[in-house]
C-alpha positions as a printed Julia matrix, in Angstrom:
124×3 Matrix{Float64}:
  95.64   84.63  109.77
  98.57   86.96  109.23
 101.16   86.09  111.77
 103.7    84.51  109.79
 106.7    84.44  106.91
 105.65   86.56  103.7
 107.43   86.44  100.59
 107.73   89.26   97.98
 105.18   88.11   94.91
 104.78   90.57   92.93
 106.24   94.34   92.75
 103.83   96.32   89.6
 105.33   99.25   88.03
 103.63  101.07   85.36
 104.06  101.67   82.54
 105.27   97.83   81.49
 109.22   97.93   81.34
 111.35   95.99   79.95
 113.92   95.47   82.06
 116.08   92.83   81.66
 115.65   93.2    77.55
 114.15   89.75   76.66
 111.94   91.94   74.16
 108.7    91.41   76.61
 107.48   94.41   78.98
 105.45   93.27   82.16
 104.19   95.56   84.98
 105.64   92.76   87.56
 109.19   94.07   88.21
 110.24   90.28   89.65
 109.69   88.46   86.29
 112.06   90.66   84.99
 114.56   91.08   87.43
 115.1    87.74   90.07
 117.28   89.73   92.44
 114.46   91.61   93.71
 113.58   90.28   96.51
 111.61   90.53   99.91
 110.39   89.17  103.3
 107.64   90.45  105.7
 107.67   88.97  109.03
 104.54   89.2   111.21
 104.99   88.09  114.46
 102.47   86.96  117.24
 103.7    89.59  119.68
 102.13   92.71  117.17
 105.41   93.44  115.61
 106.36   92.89  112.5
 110.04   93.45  110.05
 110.84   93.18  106.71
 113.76   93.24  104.49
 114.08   94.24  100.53
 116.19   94.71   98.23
 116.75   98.42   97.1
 115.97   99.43   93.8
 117.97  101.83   91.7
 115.26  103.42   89.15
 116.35  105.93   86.68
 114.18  107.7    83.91
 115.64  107.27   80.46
 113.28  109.27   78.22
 109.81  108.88   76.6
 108.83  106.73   79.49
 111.59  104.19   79.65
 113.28  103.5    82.94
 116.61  101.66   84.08
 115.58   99.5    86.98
 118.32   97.85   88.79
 118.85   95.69   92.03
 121.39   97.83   94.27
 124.03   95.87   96.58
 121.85   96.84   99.64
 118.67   95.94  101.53
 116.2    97.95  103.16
 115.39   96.23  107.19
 112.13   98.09  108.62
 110.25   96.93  111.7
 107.32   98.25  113.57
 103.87   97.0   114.83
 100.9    95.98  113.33
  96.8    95.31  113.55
  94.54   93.72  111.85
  90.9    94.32  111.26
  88.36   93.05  108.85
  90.89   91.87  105.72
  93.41   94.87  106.62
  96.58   94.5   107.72
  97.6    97.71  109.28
 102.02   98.57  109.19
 103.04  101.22  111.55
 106.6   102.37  110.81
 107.22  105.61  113.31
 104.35  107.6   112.09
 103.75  105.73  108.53
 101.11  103.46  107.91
 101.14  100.75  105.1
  97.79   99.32  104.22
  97.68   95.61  103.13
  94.33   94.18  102.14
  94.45   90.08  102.94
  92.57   87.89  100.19
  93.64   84.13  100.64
  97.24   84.08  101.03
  98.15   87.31   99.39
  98.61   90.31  100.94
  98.3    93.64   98.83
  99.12   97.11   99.41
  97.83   99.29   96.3
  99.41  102.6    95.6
  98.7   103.25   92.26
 101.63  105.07   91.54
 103.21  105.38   88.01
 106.88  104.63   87.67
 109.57  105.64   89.28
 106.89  104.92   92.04
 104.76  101.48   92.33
 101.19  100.68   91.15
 101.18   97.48   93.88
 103.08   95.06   95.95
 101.98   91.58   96.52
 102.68   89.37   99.38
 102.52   85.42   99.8
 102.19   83.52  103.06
 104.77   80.88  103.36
């Protein structure tokens, strides 16, 4: 159910921003900014790679941030499992959890901003 190309959905930020100054806020960094991007690979053999674009996020004041795509990518690999809905990313001695609903996968962090509240994945 996972093997397979997954393309960068959503990436949720709070609070809201607005980032590219349209005069809307949204939590979902990639309506606001098209240049940030991403792919997960999962491959049949229990590896899997990625590769996303960097962001550059500075805190303004009075919880406004600059968010910007940077000229480089982040490439990560590792290998994975998958058990009841979860897909499991080992990267050296990090796990990502990603919870599978459909064709979405989800890891939830729930971090406020400069971190990330969520990242959402969509089968290909």
């Amino acid at each position: 159910a996972v093997v397979g190309t997954w393309n960068l959905a959503e990436l949720n930020i709070n609070p809201p921003q607005d980032i590219n100054g349209d005069g809307n806020s949204t939590s979902n960094i990639l309506t606001e900014l098209p240049c940030a991007t991403g792919t997960l690979e999962i491959n049949g053999d229990g590896t899997w790679s990625s590769t996303v674009v960097n962001l550059e996020i500075t805190t303004i004041t009075g919880g406004l941030f600059d968010i910007r795509c940077s000229n480089t990518s982040n490439n990560s690999s590792g290998v994975w499992q998958f058990q009841n809905s979860q897909l499991s990313l080992f990267l050296n001695s990090t796990l990502f959890l990603y919870n599978l609903n459909g064709n979405r996968l989800t890891n939830t962090t729930n971090e406020d901003l400069p971190g990330f509240m969520s990242e959402v994945y969509e089968k290909q």
